[in-house]
Tab-separated table of C-alpha atoms in Angstrom:
chain	number	residue	atom	x	y	z
A	1	MET	CA	9.423	-8.669	-12.375
A	2	ILE	CA	7.796	-6.369	-14.059
A	3	LEU	CA	4.442	-5.489	-12.499
A	4	ASP	CA	2.379	-5.225	-15.334
A	5	GLY	CA	-1.067	-2.810	-14.350
A	6	LYS	CA	-2.247	-3.042	-17.505
A	7	ALA	CA	-2.657	-6.958	-17.635
A	8	LEU	CA	-4.239	-6.778	-13.832
A	9	SER	CA	-6.368	-4.003	-14.909
A	10	GLU	CA	-8.036	-6.157	-17.333
A	11	LYS	CA	-8.283	-8.979	-14.859
A	12	ARG	CA	-10.140	-6.616	-12.285
A	13	LEU	CA	-12.191	-4.945	-14.913
A	14	GLU	CA	-13.516	-8.424	-16.222
A	15	ILE	CA	-14.321	-9.447	-12.537
A	16	LEU	CA	-15.897	-6.304	-12.193
A	17	LYS	CA	-18.242	-6.884	-14.967
A	18	GLU	CA	-19.063	-9.966	-13.578
A	19	GLN	CA	-19.590	-8.727	-10.496
A	20	ILE	CA	-22.036	-5.978	-11.498
A	21	GLU	CA	-24.002	-8.264	-13.379
A	22	ASP	CA	-24.474	-10.457	-10.313
A	23	ALA	CA	-25.625	-7.464	-8.393
A	24	GLY	CA	-28.355	-6.883	-10.723
A	25	LEU	CA	-27.391	-3.150	-10.621
A	26	TYR	CA	-26.870	-0.409	-13.350
A	27	PRO	CA	-24.362	2.258	-11.598
A	28	HIS	CA	-24.004	5.524	-13.172
A	29	LEU	CA	-20.428	7.819	-12.678
A	30	ALA	CA	-20.495	11.471	-13.758
A	31	THR	CA	-17.841	13.365	-15.061
A	32	VAL	CA	-17.457	16.714	-14.349
A	33	LEU	CA	-14.867	18.467	-16.869
A	34	VAL	CA	-14.049	22.584	-17.125
A	35	GLY	CA	-12.500	23.570	-19.727
A	36	GLN	CA	-11.088	21.856	-23.055
A	37	ASP	CA	-7.703	20.973	-21.959
A	38	PRO	CA	-6.630	18.161	-24.308
A	39	ALA	CA	-5.318	15.780	-21.558
A	40	SER	CA	-8.230	15.939	-19.219
A	41	GLN	CA	-10.370	15.245	-22.241
A	42	MET	CA	-8.257	12.116	-23.647
A	43	TYR	CA	-8.681	11.062	-19.361
A	44	VAL	CA	-12.498	11.778	-19.017
A	45	ARG	CA	-13.080	9.576	-22.396
A	46	MET	CA	-10.914	6.795	-21.185
A	47	LYS	CA	-12.817	6.687	-17.854
A	48	HIS	CA	-16.251	6.714	-19.781
A	49	ARG	CA	-14.676	3.803	-22.423
A	50	ALA	CA	-14.405	1.886	-18.860
A	51	CYS	CA	-17.608	2.298	-17.828
A	52	GLU	CA	-19.024	1.318	-21.109
A	53	ARG	CA	-16.756	-2.126	-20.755
A	54	VAL	CA	-18.039	-2.997	-17.209
A	55	GLY	CA	-21.638	-2.153	-17.393
A	56	ILE	CA	-21.519	1.241	-15.420
A	57	GLY	CA	-23.464	3.916	-16.908
A	58	SER	CA	-21.736	7.092	-17.769
A	59	VAL	CA	-22.599	10.883	-17.785
A	60	GLY	CA	-20.439	13.913	-18.794
A	61	ILE	CA	-20.902	17.293	-17.675
A	62	GLU	CA	-18.597	19.594	-19.667
A	63	LEU	CA	-18.360	23.264	-18.910
A	64	PRO	CA	-16.804	25.891	-21.020
A	65	ALA	CA	-13.545	27.387	-18.958
A	66	GLU	CA	-14.894	30.914	-18.411
A	67	THR	CA	-17.298	28.785	-16.049
A	68	THR	CA	-17.554	30.244	-12.421
A	69	THR	CA	-16.857	28.438	-9.286
A	70	GLN	CA	-20.104	28.842	-8.316
A	71	GLU	CA	-21.599	27.627	-11.410
A	72	VAL	CA	-19.511	24.170	-11.098
A	73	LEU	CA	-20.579	23.913	-7.807
A	74	ALA	CA	-24.362	24.110	-8.845
A	75	ALA	CA	-23.554	21.264	-11.130
A	76	VAL	CA	-22.370	19.231	-8.573
A	77	ASN	CA	-24.841	19.615	-6.220
A	78	ARG	CA	-27.352	18.472	-9.146
A	79	LEU	CA	-25.432	15.294	-9.205
A	80	ASN	CA	-25.820	15.035	-5.543
A	81	ASN	CA	-29.090	14.900	-5.486
A	82	ASP	CA	-29.331	12.864	-8.713
A	83	CYS	CA	-30.420	9.451	-7.113
A	84	ASP	CA	-29.058	7.491	-10.526
A	85	ILE	CA	-25.782	8.693	-9.832
A	86	ALA	CA	-23.372	6.884	-7.891
A	87	GLY	CA	-20.529	8.161	-8.368
A	88	ILE	CA	-18.799	11.723	-9.541
A	89	LEU	CA	-15.610	12.623	-10.670
A	90	VAL	CA	-14.592	16.377	-11.271
A	91	GLN	CA	-11.972	16.443	-13.604
A	92	LEU	CA	-8.570	17.957	-12.408
A	93	PRO	CA	-6.759	20.437	-12.477
A	94	LEU	CA	-9.810	22.962	-12.666
A	95	PRO	CA	-9.160	26.285	-14.470
A	96	ALA	CA	-7.451	28.650	-11.953
A	97	ARG	CA	-10.367	30.932	-11.581
A	98	VAL	CA	-12.313	27.840	-9.808
A	99	ASP	CA	-11.539	27.361	-6.530
A	100	THR	CA	-10.673	23.640	-6.622
A	101	GLU	CA	-10.940	23.256	-2.581
A	102	ARG	CA	-14.755	24.244	-2.811
A	103	VAL	CA	-15.582	21.975	-5.680
A	104	ILE	CA	-13.781	18.808	-4.090
A	105	GLU	CA	-15.747	19.864	-0.518
A	106	ALA	CA	-18.921	20.030	-2.417
A	107	VAL	CA	-19.210	16.002	-3.681
A	108	HIS	CA	-21.078	14.392	-1.151
A	109	PRO	CA	-18.646	11.736	0.593
A	110	ALA	CA	-20.976	8.952	-0.472
A	111	LYS	CA	-20.555	9.990	-3.880
A	112	ASP	CA	-16.786	10.829	-3.526
A	113	VAL	CA	-15.223	8.415	-5.662
A	114	ASP	CA	-12.082	10.158	-6.404
A	115	GLY	CA	-11.675	9.506	-2.544
A	116	PHE	CA	-10.487	13.445	-2.201
A	117	HIS	CA	-13.027	14.873	0.128
A	118	PRO	CA	-11.725	15.694	3.354
A	119	THR	CA	-13.916	13.051	4.980
A	120	ASN	CA	-12.852	10.260	3.004
A	121	LEU	CA	-8.988	11.680	3.472
A	122	GLY	CA	-9.943	11.666	7.033
A	123	LYS	CA	-11.052	8.140	6.927
A	124	LEU	CA	-8.504	7.154	5.462
A	125	PHE	CA	-5.459	8.574	7.625
A	126	SER	CA	-7.418	7.248	10.854
A	127	GLY	CA	-6.809	3.957	9.461
A	128	HIS	CA	-10.962	3.056	8.429
A	129	PRO	CA	-10.789	4.238	4.785
A	130	ALA	CA	-13.703	4.364	2.653
A	131	PHE	CA	-13.224	5.709	-0.502
A	132	VAL	CA	-9.349	6.019	-1.372
A	133	PRO	CA	-7.848	7.875	-4.285
A	134	CYS	CA	-7.534	5.599	-7.373
A	135	THR	CA	-3.755	5.830	-7.998
A	136	PRO	CA	-2.707	4.926	-4.496
A	137	GLN	CA	-5.398	2.213	-3.855
A	138	GLY	CA	-4.550	0.865	-7.833
A	139	ILE	CA	-0.736	0.731	-6.355
A	140	MET	CA	-1.918	-1.174	-3.267
A	141	THR	CA	-3.550	-3.365	-5.491
A	142	ILE	CA	-0.702	-4.355	-7.635
A	143	LEU	CA	1.420	-5.124	-4.979
A	144	ALA	CA	-0.697	-7.426	-3.173
A	145	GLU	CA	-1.295	-9.368	-6.848
A	146	TYR	CA	2.350	-9.494	-7.095
A	147	GLY	CA	2.762	-10.802	-3.558
A	148	ILE	CA	4.592	-8.018	-2.591
A	149	GLU	CA	5.174	-8.024	1.129
A	150	THR	CA	4.867	-4.253	2.860
A	151	GLU	CA	4.531	-5.165	6.765
A	152	GLY	CA	8.034	-4.128	8.411
A	153	LYS	CA	9.121	-2.831	4.957
A	154	ASN	CA	10.909	0.866	4.443
A	155	ALA	CA	8.429	2.498	2.077
A	156	VAL	CA	9.653	5.974	0.580
A	157	VAL	CA	6.974	8.089	-1.089
A	158	VAL	CA	8.716	10.674	-3.192
A	159	GLY	CA	6.100	13.774	-3.476
A	160	ARG	CA	3.407	14.647	-1.118
A	161	SER	CA	0.559	15.830	-3.076
A	162	VAL	CA	-3.237	15.335	-1.718
A	163	ASP	CA	-4.038	12.840	-4.670
A	164	VAL	CA	-1.108	10.427	-4.807
A	165	GLY	CA	1.840	11.193	-2.222
A	166	ARG	CA	0.001	11.530	1.093
A	167	PRO	CA	-2.760	9.207	0.469
A	168	MET	CA	0.112	6.476	-0.608
A	169	ALA	CA	1.699	7.152	2.687
A	170	ALA	CA	-1.274	6.683	4.607
A	171	LEU	CA	-1.987	3.355	2.876
A	172	LEU	CA	1.471	2.128	3.338
A	173	LEU	CA	1.504	2.930	7.010
A	174	ASN	CA	-1.779	1.250	7.586
A	175	ALA	CA	-0.424	-1.810	5.601
A	176	ASN	CA	2.354	-2.146	8.502
A	177	ALA	CA	5.364	-0.230	6.845
A	178	THR	CA	7.565	2.201	8.010
A	179	VAL	CA	7.386	5.283	5.861
A	180	THR	CA	9.116	8.350	4.666
A	181	ILE	CA	7.670	11.047	2.519
A	182	CYS	CA	10.149	13.504	0.713
A	183	HIS	CA	9.652	16.511	-1.161
A	184	SER	CA	11.443	19.190	-2.950
A	185	LYS	CA	12.590	20.424	0.709
A	186	THR	CA	13.781	17.248	1.188
A	187	GLN	CA	17.647	17.224	2.199
A	188	ASN	CA	19.917	14.121	1.093
A	189	LEU	CA	17.360	12.767	-1.354
A	190	PRO	CA	19.372	9.912	-2.937
A	191	ALA	CA	20.494	9.094	0.509
A	192	ILE	CA	17.066	8.689	1.933
A	193	MET	CA	16.050	6.725	-1.247
A	194	ARG	CA	18.322	4.144	-0.975
A	195	GLN	CA	17.230	3.024	1.778
A	196	ALA	CA	13.805	2.318	0.445
A	197	ASP	CA	12.625	-1.689	0.349
A	198	ILE	CA	9.327	-0.047	-1.687
A	199	LEU	CA	10.205	3.331	-3.556
A	200	VAL	CA	7.270	4.960	-4.820
A	201	SER	CA	7.458	8.171	-7.130
A	202	ALA	CA	5.452	10.704	-7.811
A	203	ILE	CA	6.844	14.211	-8.427
A	204	GLY	CA	6.441	14.366	-12.286
A	205	ARG	CA	10.197	14.546	-13.357
A	206	ALA	CA	11.281	12.877	-16.342
A	207	ASN	CA	13.690	10.092	-15.515
A	208	PHE	CA	14.570	11.668	-12.360
A	209	VAL	CA	14.990	8.362	-10.309
A	210	ARG	CA	18.462	6.956	-11.396
A	211	ALA	CA	19.668	3.581	-10.474
A	212	ASP	CA	22.174	5.134	-8.281
A	213	MET	CA	19.137	6.350	-5.937
A	214	VAL	CA	18.199	2.631	-5.791
A	215	LYS	CA	18.866	0.083	-3.395
A	216	GLU	CA	19.785	-3.297	-4.873
A	217	GLY	CA	16.216	-5.408	-4.818
A	218	ALA	CA	14.219	-2.875	-4.144
A	219	VAL	CA	10.225	-2.600	-5.741
A	220	VAL	CA	10.135	0.701	-7.480
A	221	VAL	CA	6.816	2.263	-8.405
A	222	ASP	CA	6.605	4.895	-11.023
A	223	VAL	CA	3.511	7.200	-10.763
A	224	GLY	CA	5.175	9.672	-13.278
A	225	ILE	CA	3.465	10.348	-16.507
A	226	ASN	CA	6.012	12.442	-18.205
A	227	HIS	CA	7.627	13.179	-21.649
A	228	ASP	CA	11.522	13.235	-22.306
A	229	GLU	CA	13.606	15.695	-24.129
A	230	ASN	CA	12.780	13.773	-27.689
A	231	GLY	CA	9.159	14.096	-26.538
A	232	LYS	CA	8.609	10.135	-25.446
A	233	LEU	CA	6.044	9.098	-23.099
A	234	CYS	CA	8.208	8.322	-20.020
A	235	GLY	CA	7.894	7.883	-16.028
A	236	ASP	CA	9.751	9.902	-13.370
A	237	VAL	CA	12.151	6.586	-13.425
A	238	ASP	CA	14.962	5.579	-15.328
A	239	PHE	CA	13.375	2.519	-16.625
A	240	GLU	CA	15.574	0.924	-18.597
A	241	ALA	CA	19.091	1.477	-16.081
A	242	VAL	CA	16.555	0.810	-12.473
A	243	LYS	CA	15.087	-2.307	-13.811
A	244	GLU	CA	18.466	-4.057	-13.957
A	245	LYS	CA	18.894	-2.972	-9.998
A	246	ALA	CA	15.026	-3.465	-8.765
A	247	SER	CA	13.470	-6.704	-7.717
A	248	ALA	CA	10.208	-5.235	-9.438
A	249	ILE	CA	9.373	-2.118	-11.210
A	250	THR	CA	6.579	-0.707	-12.708
A	251	PRO	CA	6.243	0.509	-16.567
A	252	VAL	CA	5.436	3.292	-17.661
A	253	PRO	CA	2.905	2.977	-20.018
A	254	GLY	CA	1.237	0.095	-18.441
A	255	GLY	CA	1.847	0.082	-15.060
A	256	VAL	CA	0.118	2.051	-12.589
A	257	GLY	CA	-2.155	4.595	-15.261
A	258	PRO	CA	-4.148	1.543	-15.865
A	259	MET	CA	-5.212	0.407	-12.344
A	260	THR	CA	-6.077	4.104	-11.400
A	261	ILE	CA	-9.228	3.596	-14.231
A	262	ALA	CA	-9.724	-0.042	-12.655
A	263	THR	CA	-9.860	1.047	-9.126
A	264	LEU	CA	-12.215	3.957	-10.294
A	265	MET	CA	-14.637	1.838	-11.885
A	266	GLU	CA	-14.499	-0.666	-8.412
A	267	ASN	CA	-15.156	2.545	-6.186
A	268	THR	CA	-17.912	3.084	-8.645
A	269	PHE	CA	-19.703	-0.168	-7.760
A	270	ARG	CA	-18.882	0.075	-4.303
A	271	ALA	CA	-20.439	3.517	-4.457
A	272	ALA	CA	-23.651	1.828	-6.406
A	273	ARG	CA	-24.032	-1.058	-3.754
A	274	ALA	CA	-24.306	1.542	-0.673
A	275	ASN	CA	-26.494	3.524	-2.474
A	276	SER	CA	-30.205	3.030	-2.008
A	277	CYS	CA	-31.015	5.297	-4.405
A	278	THR	CA	-29.274	3.693	-7.388
A	279	ARG	CA	-31.397	1.916	-9.788
A	280	VAL	CA	-31.857	-1.488	-9.806
A	281	LEU	CA	-32.598	-3.925	-12.757
């Protein structure tokens, strides 16, 4: 079974558009982009297009690469105090000269639609999530949509990043899975991966996950966005080989990526409903 994140995102965005119209709200999402990294620029454009589609206003703050931490913090603070802005997204990665942790912590938790603020991460790990990072939440939506049971299952998450690996593990744990997190220092990694009923790979290595690392009938979720030796877009998983062994698998592209953006839109709407300052039509 192919877990079609693109089709699901289309469905979720249509539902969200109706919800926004019914609520009589006109939420606004602000993006902060520092520098001119082409990938970051592309991701920001995709997010603004999604906003336009569902009826969310979007504001783009673009700052030059030489911008200081203090200048980025000032921009974030202005957005925190703008009652028209329901959600704030700082596009990562930031240039090396900018203190990323300080910037993330500067975003007000109530506008942190990316779910990276320590307050929101703490709520997630305590089992009482508010805003959850969009990629792992999108994965949970995919699993629910396709009726994939998590309770009592062995889940293995490969990758321990703050934006995907760690919150993914917390969400699966909250959903009563038995969770193992693997990383670059993990010993006997293939053996651990073969124990997974649900395998989530978020390590950013092209075609790293081979068929011999996957349990027969496992659900495989590929978070990776890479390019192979021929320059072709691919994930962490050797899709053609692993799909013959997995019971369900996400493709790249068209799997997790579209659901990340759909979840961002849903988080922005949730922030708008909770924000008494947001403009009401």
